[in-house]
Amino acid sequence: MNTPGTSVPAGTTTSGATEVVDPDYPVTPVPLHARKSFLSLAVVLLGFTVFTPTMLAGAQLGAAFSLSQLVQVILLGSLVLGVYVAVLGWIGARTGLTTVVMSRYVLGQRGAKLASVLLGGTQIGWYGVVIGTIGDLTAQALEWESYPSRAAVMIAASVLMCLTACYGYRGMFWVSAVSTPLILVLAFWVLLRSLEEVGGWSGLAEVDPSTSMTWSVAITTVVGTFVSAGTQAPNWTRFARTGSHAVLACAIGFLVGNGLMIFFGATGAMTFGEGDFVLVLYNLGLVGWGLFLLFGNLWKSNADTAYAFGVAGAELFEKPSKLPFVVGGSVIGTGLALVGVQNHLVDYLVLLGVFIPPLGGVIIGDYLARWRAGMPEGLAIAPFHWVNLGIYAVASALAWTANETGFFVPPVIGVLVALVLALLAGRQQAQRAG
């Protein structure tokens, strides 16, 4: 992990020895000549997080909190998520590596398979949630009753998203560049319509909660909306030319973009009783615009998701190309959608908010302790780094306990415990090696 594009992970070869098969460099550092501009990176990450299913999580919050409390919950949760992702994004820019390949240094050559399964598997689950949401909302808009009609939409949408992911960074950039501005304009317009329904901001502030939710669960839900994808932010920030570009792009995407989508969903629930702007548009009689928002938004976001599990699969099986894993994961995700995985979204988000952040915490702590000054070329990596694997297990157990008992904020506990323990263990190892 020297300067970007100079180190080579164990188990890989340079292009001088083996021709690079995949231009997105899934298992090797992104070379300097392949790095992207800040604008390009910001467009991709903002397009990733402007994601309509996030509104469904916001709807759960909107029904449980007053406006002032809602804003506080979203700000706190988005801040936790944004800082966490920005640090990982900075590391990705410094190393030029994906999260799962960085995990080889942290968890060991074989231990890193845990990260590949955990991150790749959760992204396949998200992919299924999105495909299922597309099928259900399209059927609702067009008043289709038959299951085969919904299934056909799911399969067709999945094929389109899979093909976009196969084109890699370039395909995701152009889809995001076209659809994200249009979607944001439409979302803000519907927000104004929502305010008209309740008499402005003062009327919105007077809406009483209809359900209850603890603050720890609420913040965990906000973090959980994108903590799995955020942990894989290096998949995209490794294309950044500088660490500062990566940090700022992550802040725009995960702090601003994700926070806005949660807020939009919450206000929709408070005014129309619907958390998804697609359904709000349907209620306003704008079925065509609703379908545009649905397909434009979920197309780009799910292409990013397919890309993420594609590079995770490439690391898991130590292959130089992501393509077969993009296709295979898309098939599995579509199968999950066909059996209704989208109906269990909130429970899924809480689960991600508990078990994913400790992995990022271990990576951050170990990097800060051992690798900031660079990693020697040709470094032999042990099959398992048992200390860091144990730290992940302890941090995950504490986060799960916090979630079960309602103590503090489980994702924060998971990240901080993992980060501090990995930092201390890494420094001791560095001192012994020195």
Coordinates of C-alpha atoms in Angstrom, one line a residue:
M1 CA 0.0 0.0 0.0
N2 CA 2.4 2.6 -1.1
T3 CA 1.4 5.5 -3.3
P4 CA -1.7 4.9 -5.4
G5 CA -1.1 2.4 -8.1
T6 CA 2.3 1.2 -7.0
S7 CA 1.7 -1.8 -4.8
V8 CA 0.5 -5.2 -5.8
P9 CA -1.5 -7.4 -3.5
A10 CA -0.3 -10.9 -2.7
G11 CA -1.8 -13.4 -5.2
T12 CA -1.8 -11.0 -8.1
T13 CA 0.6 -10.0 -10.8
T14 CA 1.5 -6.9 -12.6
S15 CA 0.4 -6.3 -16.1
G16 CA 4.0 -7.0 -17.2
A17 CA 3.5 -10.6 -16.2
T18 CA -0.2 -11.1 -17.0
E19 CA -2.4 -9.0 -19.1
V20 CA -5.0 -7.1 -17.2
V21 CA -8.3 -8.7 -18.2
D22 CA -10.7 -6.2 -16.6
P23 CA -10.2 -2.4 -17.1
D24 CA -11.7 -1.7 -13.7
Y25 CA -8.8 -3.5 -11.9
P26 CA -10.9 -5.6 -9.5
V27 CA -7.9 -7.3 -7.8
T28 CA -5.0 -4.9 -8.5
P29 CA -4.3 -1.2 -7.7
V30 CA -5.8 1.3 -10.1
P31 CA -2.8 2.9 -11.9
L32 CA -2.5 6.6 -12.0
H33 CA -3.3 6.9 -15.7
A34 CA -6.7 5.3 -15.0
R35 CA -7.7 7.7 -12.2
K36 CA -10.8 9.9 -12.7
S37 CA -11.6 13.6 -12.0
F38 CA -13.3 14.7 -8.8
L39 CA -16.5 15.6 -10.8
S40 CA -16.7 12.2 -12.3
L41 CA -16.3 10.5 -8.8
A42 CA -18.8 12.8 -7.2
V43 CA -21.4 12.1 -9.9
V44 CA -21.0 8.3 -9.5
L45 CA -21.2 8.4 -5.6
L46 CA -24.2 10.9 -5.6
G47 CA -25.9 8.7 -8.2
F48 CA -25.3 5.7 -6.0
T49 CA -26.9 7.2 -2.9
V50 CA -29.9 9.0 -4.5
F51 CA -31.8 5.8 -4.1
T52 CA -35.6 5.5 -3.7
P53 CA -35.7 2.4 -1.4
T54 CA -33.9 4.6 1.1
M55 CA -37.1 6.6 1.3
L56 CA -38.9 3.6 2.7
A57 CA -36.5 3.7 5.7
G58 CA -37.2 7.4 6.0
A59 CA -40.9 6.6 6.0
Q60 CA -40.4 4.5 9.1
L61 CA -38.7 7.5 10.8
G62 CA -41.3 10.0 9.7
A63 CA -44.1 8.0 11.3
A64 CA -42.2 7.8 14.6
F65 CA -40.7 11.3 15.2
S66 CA -41.7 14.9 15.1
L67 CA -40.1 17.1 12.5
S68 CA -37.4 18.5 14.9
Q69 CA -36.6 15.0 16.2
L70 CA -36.5 13.7 12.7
V71 CA -34.0 16.2 11.6
Q72 CA -31.8 15.4 14.5
V73 CA -32.0 11.7 13.9
I74 CA -31.1 12.1 10.2
L75 CA -28.2 14.5 10.9
L76 CA -26.7 12.2 13.5
G77 CA -27.1 9.1 11.5
S78 CA -25.8 10.7 8.3
L79 CA -22.9 12.2 10.1
V80 CA -21.9 8.8 11.5
L81 CA -22.3 7.2 8.1
G82 CA -20.6 10.1 6.2
V83 CA -17.5 10.2 8.5
Y84 CA -17.1 6.4 8.4
V85 CA -17.4 6.2 4.6
A86 CA -15.1 9.2 4.1
V87 CA -12.3 7.7 6.0
L88 CA -12.6 4.4 4.1
G89 CA -12.8 6.3 0.9
W90 CA -9.6 8.2 1.7
I91 CA -7.9 4.8 2.3
G92 CA -9.2 3.6 -1.0
A93 CA -7.7 6.5 -2.9
R94 CA -4.4 6.1 -1.1
T95 CA -4.1 2.4 -1.9
G96 CA -6.0 2.1 -5.2
L97 CA -7.6 -1.1 -3.9
T98 CA -11.1 -2.3 -3.4
T99 CA -12.3 -3.0 0.2
V100 CA -12.2 -6.7 -0.2
V101 CA -8.6 -6.7 -1.6
M102 CA -7.5 -4.4 1.3
S103 CA -9.0 -7.0 3.6
R104 CA -6.2 -9.4 2.6
Y105 CA -3.7 -7.2 4.5
V106 CA -6.0 -6.8 7.4
L107 CA -7.6 -10.3 7.8
G108 CA -5.1 -12.4 5.9
Q109 CA -5.2 -13.9 2.4
R110 CA -7.8 -16.5 3.4
G111 CA -9.4 -14.5 6.1
A112 CA -10.3 -11.8 3.6
K113 CA -12.8 -14.3 2.2
L114 CA -15.0 -13.3 5.2
A115 CA -15.1 -9.8 3.9
S116 CA -15.9 -10.9 0.3
V117 CA -18.8 -13.1 1.5
L118 CA -20.1 -10.5 3.9
L119 CA -20.0 -7.5 1.6
G120 CA -20.7 -9.3 -1.6
G121 CA -23.6 -11.3 0.0
T122 CA -25.2 -8.2 1.5
Q123 CA -25.0 -6.4 -1.9
I124 CA -26.7 -9.3 -3.6
G125 CA -29.5 -9.0 -1.0
W126 CA -29.8 -5.2 -1.7
Y127 CA -29.9 -6.0 -5.4
G128 CA -32.9 -8.3 -4.8
V129 CA -34.6 -5.7 -2.7
V130 CA -34.4 -3.2 -5.6
I131 CA -35.5 -5.6 -8.3
G132 CA -38.5 -6.6 -6.1
T133 CA -39.4 -3.0 -5.5
I134 CA -39.4 -2.3 -9.2
G135 CA -41.7 -5.2 -9.9
D136 CA -44.2 -4.3 -7.1
L137 CA -44.4 -0.6 -7.8
T138 CA -44.7 -1.0 -11.6
A139 CA -47.5 -3.5 -11.1
Q140 CA -49.2 -1.0 -8.7
A141 CA -48.9 1.8 -11.2
L142 CA -50.3 -0.1 -14.1
E143 CA -52.8 -2.0 -12.0
W144 CA -51.4 -5.4 -12.9
E145 CA -52.8 -8.2 -10.7
S146 CA -50.9 -11.2 -12.1
Y147 CA -47.6 -12.4 -10.6
P148 CA -46.1 -13.3 -14.0
S149 CA -46.4 -9.6 -15.1
R150 CA -44.4 -8.4 -12.0
A151 CA -41.9 -11.2 -12.5
A152 CA -41.3 -10.2 -16.2
V153 CA -40.6 -6.6 -15.1
M154 CA -38.2 -7.8 -12.5
I155 CA -36.3 -10.0 -14.9
A156 CA -36.1 -7.3 -17.7
A157 CA -34.9 -4.7 -15.2
S158 CA -32.3 -7.0 -13.8
V159 CA -30.9 -7.7 -17.3
L160 CA -30.6 -3.9 -18.0
M161 CA -28.8 -3.3 -14.6
C162 CA -26.5 -6.2 -15.0
L163 CA -25.4 -5.1 -18.5
T164 CA -24.6 -1.6 -17.1
A165 CA -22.5 -3.0 -14.3
C166 CA -20.6 -5.1 -16.8
Y167 CA -19.5 -1.9 -18.5
G168 CA -18.0 -0.9 -15.1
Y169 CA -17.2 2.6 -13.9
R170 CA -17.9 4.2 -17.3
G171 CA -21.4 2.8 -17.6
M172 CA -22.3 3.8 -14.0
F173 CA -21.0 7.4 -14.6
W174 CA -23.2 8.0 -17.7
V175 CA -26.3 6.6 -16.2
S176 CA -25.8 8.7 -13.0
A177 CA -24.9 11.9 -15.0
V178 CA -28.2 11.7 -16.9
S179 CA -30.7 10.5 -14.3
T180 CA -29.5 12.0 -11.0
P181 CA -30.2 15.7 -11.7
L182 CA -33.6 15.0 -13.1
I183 CA -34.5 12.8 -10.1
L184 CA -33.4 15.4 -7.6
V185 CA -35.4 18.2 -9.4
L186 CA -38.5 16.0 -9.3
A187 CA -37.9 15.0 -5.7
F188 CA -37.6 18.7 -4.5
W189 CA -40.8 19.5 -6.5
V190 CA -42.7 16.8 -4.7
L191 CA -41.4 18.0 -1.4
L192 CA -42.9 21.4 -2.2
R193 CA -46.2 19.8 -3.0
S194 CA -46.0 17.9 0.3
L195 CA -45.5 21.1 2.2
E196 CA -48.5 22.6 0.4
E197 CA -50.6 19.7 1.7
V198 CA -49.9 20.4 5.4
G199 CA -49.6 24.2 5.3
G200 CA -45.8 24.7 5.0
W201 CA -43.1 23.9 7.4
S202 CA -45.1 25.0 10.4
G203 CA -47.8 22.5 9.5
L204 CA -45.3 19.7 9.0
A205 CA -43.9 20.5 12.5
E206 CA -47.4 20.0 14.0
V207 CA -47.8 16.4 12.6
D208 CA -47.9 14.0 15.5
P209 CA -46.0 10.7 15.4
S210 CA -48.2 7.7 14.8
T211 CA -45.7 5.0 15.9
S212 CA -42.7 4.8 18.2
M213 CA -39.1 4.0 17.7
T214 CA -36.0 4.3 20.0
W215 CA -33.3 6.7 19.0
S216 CA -30.7 3.9 18.8
V217 CA -32.9 1.9 16.4
A218 CA -33.6 5.1 14.4
I219 CA -29.9 6.1 14.0
T220 CA -29.0 2.5 13.3
T221 CA -31.6 2.4 10.5
V222 CA -30.1 5.6 9.0
V223 CA -26.6 4.1 9.1
G224 CA -27.9 0.8 7.8
T225 CA -29.4 2.3 4.7
F226 CA -25.9 2.5 3.1
V227 CA -23.4 1.1 5.5
S228 CA -22.8 -2.0 3.4
A229 CA -22.3 0.0 0.2
G230 CA -20.4 2.6 2.2
T231 CA -18.0 0.1 3.5
Q232 CA -17.3 -0.7 -0.2
A233 CA -16.7 3.0 -1.1
P234 CA -13.1 2.2 -1.9
N235 CA -14.4 0.3 -4.9
W236 CA -15.0 3.7 -6.4
T237 CA -12.7 6.1 -4.5
R238 CA -9.7 4.0 -5.6
F239 CA -10.2 5.9 -8.9
A240 CA -9.7 9.3 -7.1
R241 CA -6.6 11.2 -8.0
T242 CA -6.2 12.5 -4.4
G243 CA -7.4 11.5 -0.9
S244 CA -9.1 14.8 -0.5
H245 CA -11.1 14.2 -3.7
A246 CA -12.3 10.9 -2.2
V247 CA -13.3 12.4 1.1
L248 CA -15.3 15.2 -0.4
A249 CA -17.0 13.0 -2.9
C250 CA -18.0 10.6 -0.1
A251 CA -19.4 13.5 1.9
I252 CA -21.5 14.6 -1.1
G253 CA -22.8 11.1 -1.7
F254 CA -23.3 9.6 1.7
L255 CA -23.8 12.6 3.9
V256 CA -25.8 14.9 1.6
G257 CA -27.4 12.5 -1.0
N258 CA -28.4 9.7 1.4
G259 CA -29.6 12.2 4.1
L260 CA -31.8 14.0 1.6
M261 CA -33.4 10.7 0.4
I262 CA -34.2 9.7 4.0
F263 CA -35.7 13.2 4.6
F264 CA -37.8 13.0 1.4
G265 CA -39.2 9.6 2.5
A266 CA -40.0 10.9 6.0
T267 CA -41.8 14.0 4.8
G268 CA -43.8 11.9 2.3
A269 CA -44.9 9.6 5.1
M270 CA -45.9 12.6 7.3
T271 CA -48.0 14.3 4.6
F272 CA -49.3 11.6 2.3
G273 CA -48.9 8.5 4.4
E274 CA -46.4 7.2 1.8
G275 CA -42.7 7.0 2.2
D276 CA -41.8 6.4 -1.4
F277 CA -42.0 9.4 -3.7
V278 CA -42.9 7.0 -6.5
L279 CA -46.1 6.2 -4.6
V280 CA -46.6 9.9 -3.8
L281 CA -46.4 10.7 -7.6
Y282 CA -48.9 8.0 -8.2
N283 CA -51.3 9.6 -5.7
L284 CA -50.8 13.0 -7.5
G285 CA -51.8 11.4 -10.7
L286 CA -48.3 11.5 -12.2
V287 CA -47.9 7.8 -13.0
G288 CA -45.6 8.5 -15.9
W289 CA -43.2 10.6 -13.8
G290 CA -43.4 8.0 -11.1
L291 CA -42.3 5.3 -13.4
F292 CA -39.5 7.5 -14.7
L293 CA -38.3 8.2 -11.2
L294 CA -38.5 4.5 -10.3
F295 CA -36.5 3.1 -13.3
G296 CA -34.0 6.0 -13.6
N297 CA -33.1 6.0 -10.0
L298 CA -33.0 2.2 -9.3
W299 CA -31.2 1.5 -12.6
K300 CA -28.1 3.4 -11.7
S301 CA -28.1 2.4 -8.0
N302 CA -28.5 -1.2 -8.7
A303 CA -25.8 -1.2 -11.4
D304 CA -23.5 0.1 -8.6
T305 CA -24.6 -2.7 -6.4
A306 CA -24.0 -5.3 -9.1
Y307 CA -20.5 -3.8 -9.6
A308 CA -19.8 -4.2 -5.9
F309 CA -20.7 -7.9 -5.6
G310 CA -18.8 -8.4 -8.9
V311 CA -15.5 -7.2 -7.5
A312 CA -16.2 -9.1 -4.2
G313 CA -16.6 -12.2 -6.2
A314 CA -13.4 -11.6 -8.2
E315 CA -11.5 -11.4 -4.9
L316 CA -13.3 -14.4 -3.3
F317 CA -12.3 -16.7 -6.2
E318 CA -9.1 -14.8 -7.0
K319 CA -10.0 -14.1 -10.6
P320 CA -8.9 -11.1 -12.7
S321 CA -12.4 -10.3 -14.1
K322 CA -15.6 -9.2 -12.3
L323 CA -17.9 -10.1 -15.2
P324 CA -18.9 -13.7 -14.3
F325 CA -19.6 -12.6 -10.7
V326 CA -21.7 -9.6 -11.8
V327 CA -23.9 -12.0 -13.9
G328 CA -24.0 -14.8 -11.3
G329 CA -24.9 -12.3 -8.5
S330 CA -27.6 -10.7 -10.6
V331 CA -29.2 -14.1 -11.2
I332 CA -29.2 -14.8 -7.4
G333 CA -30.5 -11.4 -6.5
T334 CA -33.3 -11.7 -9.1
G335 CA -34.3 -15.0 -7.6
L336 CA -34.5 -13.4 -4.1
A337 CA -36.7 -10.7 -5.6
L338 CA -39.0 -13.2 -7.1
V339 CA -39.7 -14.7 -3.6
G340 CA -40.3 -11.3 -1.9
V341 CA -37.0 -10.3 -0.2
Q342 CA -38.1 -6.6 -0.5
N343 CA -40.8 -7.1 2.1
H344 CA -38.2 -7.4 4.9
L345 CA -36.3 -4.2 4.3
V346 CA -36.1 -2.6 7.8
D347 CA -35.0 -5.8 9.6
Y348 CA -32.4 -6.2 6.9
L349 CA -31.1 -2.6 7.4
V350 CA -30.7 -3.1 11.1
L351 CA -28.8 -6.3 10.5
L352 CA -26.4 -4.5 8.1
G353 CA -26.0 -1.7 10.6
V354 CA -24.8 -4.2 13.3
F355 CA -22.4 -6.5 11.4
I356 CA -20.9 -4.4 8.6
P357 CA -19.4 -1.4 10.4
P358 CA -17.0 -3.5 12.6
L359 CA -15.3 -4.7 9.4
G360 CA -14.7 -1.1 8.3
G361 CA -13.4 -0.2 11.8
V362 CA -10.8 -3.0 11.7
I363 CA -9.6 -1.9 8.2
I364 CA -9.3 1.7 9.3
G365 CA -7.5 0.9 12.6
D366 CA -5.1 -1.5 11.0
Y367 CA -4.3 0.9 8.1
L368 CA -3.6 3.8 10.5
A369 CA -1.4 1.6 12.7
R370 CA 0.7 -0.3 10.1
W371 CA 0.3 0.9 6.5
R372 CA 0.2 4.7 6.3
A373 CA 3.8 4.9 5.4
G374 CA 3.4 2.3 2.7
M375 CA 3.7 -1.5 2.4
P376 CA 6.9 -3.2 1.1
E377 CA 6.6 -4.6 -2.3
G378 CA 6.3 -8.4 -2.4
L379 CA 5.1 -8.6 1.2
A380 CA 4.1 -12.1 2.1
I381 CA 0.6 -12.2 3.6
A382 CA -0.3 -14.9 6.1
P383 CA -3.4 -17.0 5.4
F384 CA -5.2 -15.7 8.5
H385 CA -4.7 -12.6 10.7
W386 CA -6.3 -14.1 13.8
V387 CA -6.0 -11.1 16.0
N388 CA -7.9 -8.9 13.6
L389 CA -10.5 -11.6 12.9
G390 CA -11.0 -11.9 16.7
I391 CA -11.3 -8.1 16.9
Y392 CA -14.1 -8.1 14.3
A393 CA -15.9 -10.9 16.2
V394 CA -15.7 -9.0 19.5
A395 CA -16.8 -5.7 18.0
S396 CA -19.7 -7.4 16.2
A397 CA -20.8 -9.1 19.3
L398 CA -20.8 -5.9 21.3
A399 CA -22.8 -4.1 18.5
W400 CA -25.3 -6.9 18.4
T401 CA -25.7 -6.7 22.2
A402 CA -26.2 -3.0 22.0
N403 CA -28.9 -3.4 19.4
E404 CA -30.7 -6.1 21.5
T405 CA -30.6 -4.0 24.6
G406 CA -31.2 -0.6 23.0
F407 CA -27.9 0.8 24.3
F408 CA -26.4 3.8 22.6
V409 CA -25.9 3.4 18.8
P410 CA -24.8 -0.1 17.7
P411 CA -23.0 1.0 14.5
V412 CA -21.0 3.5 16.4
I413 CA -20.1 1.0 19.0
G414 CA -19.1 -1.6 16.4
V415 CA -16.9 0.9 14.4
L416 CA -15.1 2.5 17.5
V417 CA -14.4 -0.8 19.3
A418 CA -13.0 -2.4 16.1
L419 CA -11.0 0.7 15.2
V420 CA -9.4 1.2 18.6
L421 CA -8.6 -2.5 19.2
A422 CA -7.1 -2.9 15.7
L423 CA -5.1 0.3 16.1
L424 CA -3.6 -0.9 19.4
A425 CA -2.9 -4.4 18.1
G426 CA -1.4 -3.0 14.9
R427 CA 0.9 -0.7 16.8
Q428 CA 2.1 -3.5 19.0
Q429 CA 2.8 -5.7 15.9
A430 CA 4.6 -2.8 14.2
Q431 CA 6.8 -2.2 17.3
R432 CA 7.7 -5.9 17.5
A433 CA 8.5 -6.0 13.8
G434 CA 10.7 -2.9 14.2

